[in-house]
Coordinates of C-alpha atoms in Angstrom, one line a residue:
Y9 CA 0.0 0.0 0.0
D10 CA 3.0 2.3 -0.5
D11 CA 1.0 4.3 -3.0
N12 CA -2.0 4.9 -0.7
G13 CA -1.4 7.8 1.5
F14 CA -4.5 7.2 3.6
L15 CA -3.5 3.6 4.5
N16 CA 0.1 4.8 5.2
K17 CA -1.1 7.1 8.0
G18 CA -1.9 4.3 10.3
T19 CA -5.3 3.5 9.0
V20 CA -4.5 0.2 7.3
W21 CA -6.8 -1.4 9.7
F22 CA -9.7 0.2 7.8
K23 CA -9.3 -2.5 5.1
Q24 CA -10.5 -5.0 7.7
G25 CA -14.1 -4.8 6.5
H26 CA -15.5 -7.0 9.3
I27 CA -14.5 -4.4 11.9
F28 CA -17.4 -2.4 10.5
S29 CA -19.8 -5.1 9.3
N30 CA -19.3 -7.4 12.3
P31 CA -17.8 -5.4 15.1
F32 CA -18.3 -8.1 17.7
Y33 CA -15.9 -10.3 15.8
Y34 CA -12.9 -8.7 17.6
I35 CA -14.8 -7.9 20.8
D36 CA -15.4 -11.6 21.1
Y37 CA -11.7 -12.3 21.0
T38 CA -11.1 -9.8 23.8
L39 CA -13.9 -11.3 26.0
A40 CA -12.4 -14.7 25.5
Q41 CA -8.9 -13.5 26.3
F42 CA -10.0 -12.0 29.6
C43 CA -11.7 -15.3 30.5
A44 CA -8.5 -17.2 29.5
Y45 CA -6.4 -14.8 31.7
Q46 CA -8.7 -15.5 34.6
F47 CA -8.3 -19.3 34.1
W48 CA -4.5 -18.7 34.0
I49 CA -4.6 -16.7 37.3
N50 CA -6.9 -19.3 38.9
S51 CA -4.7 -22.1 37.8
I52 CA -1.7 -20.5 39.5
N53 CA -3.8 -20.4 42.8
N54 CA -5.5 -23.8 42.4
H55 CA -4.8 -25.7 39.3
E56 CA -7.2 -28.6 39.9
K57 CA -10.1 -26.2 40.6
A58 CA -9.3 -24.1 37.6
W59 CA -9.3 -27.2 35.4
N60 CA -12.6 -28.4 36.8
D61 CA -14.1 -25.0 36.2
Y62 CA -12.9 -25.1 32.6
V63 CA -14.3 -28.5 32.1
S64 CA -17.6 -27.3 33.5
I65 CA -17.7 -24.6 30.9
C66 CA -16.9 -27.1 28.1
K67 CA -19.7 -29.3 29.2
V68 CA -22.4 -26.6 29.0
G69 CA -21.1 -25.4 25.6
G70 CA -23.4 -22.9 24.1
S71 CA -26.4 -23.9 26.1
Q72 CA -26.2 -20.9 28.4
S73 CA -25.7 -17.2 27.9
F74 CA -22.2 -15.8 28.1
L75 CA -22.8 -14.4 31.6
E76 CA -24.3 -17.7 32.8
I77 CA -21.3 -19.6 31.4
L78 CA -19.0 -17.3 33.3
K79 CA -20.8 -18.2 36.5
T80 CA -20.6 -21.9 35.7
G81 CA -16.8 -21.5 35.4
N82 CA -16.5 -19.3 38.5
L83 CA -15.2 -16.4 36.3
K84 CA -15.9 -12.7 36.7
S85 CA -17.6 -10.7 34.0
P86 CA -15.2 -8.8 31.7
F87 CA -17.9 -6.2 31.5
D88 CA -17.1 -5.2 35.1
E89 CA -14.3 -2.6 35.4
S90 CA -13.0 -4.2 38.6
T91 CA -12.4 -7.4 36.7
I92 CA -10.4 -5.7 34.0
S93 CA -8.4 -3.9 36.7
A94 CA -7.7 -7.0 38.7
V95 CA -6.8 -9.1 35.7
T96 CA -4.5 -6.5 34.1
S97 CA -2.9 -5.8 37.4
H98 CA -2.0 -9.5 37.8
I99 CA -0.7 -9.7 34.3
K100 CA 1.4 -6.5 34.8
D101 CA 2.9 -7.9 38.0
Y102 CA 3.7 -11.2 36.3
L103 CA 5.4 -9.4 33.3
D104 CA 7.3 -7.0 35.6
G105 CA 8.7 -10.1 37.4
I106 CA 10.4 -11.3 34.2
D107 CA 14.0 -10.4 33.7
D108 CA 14.0 -9.5 30.0
R109 CA 17.8 -9.9 29.9
T110 CA 17.5 -13.6 30.5
L111 CA 15.1 -14.2 27.5

């Protein structure tokens, strides 16, 4: 897109048409990621319980609403700001504990 000034100004993402036609496409990824982060955090604290919660979610599949599935898996809603803050804080603490020089 070297010849397209508009796309070269940081707007190349505009060519992803589904952002406009199906905006929940990416939002769904974000919601799933926050659930996965919670499973990760929970598995650090109690791996067996986190695994059992995950299996519980797998068993209900799509038979429940998203929020009901979260309850089934003992997860907090990513629509709640306190959940976002708690999860991102834990991730930040984890990443801050990594010595980049050893990677």
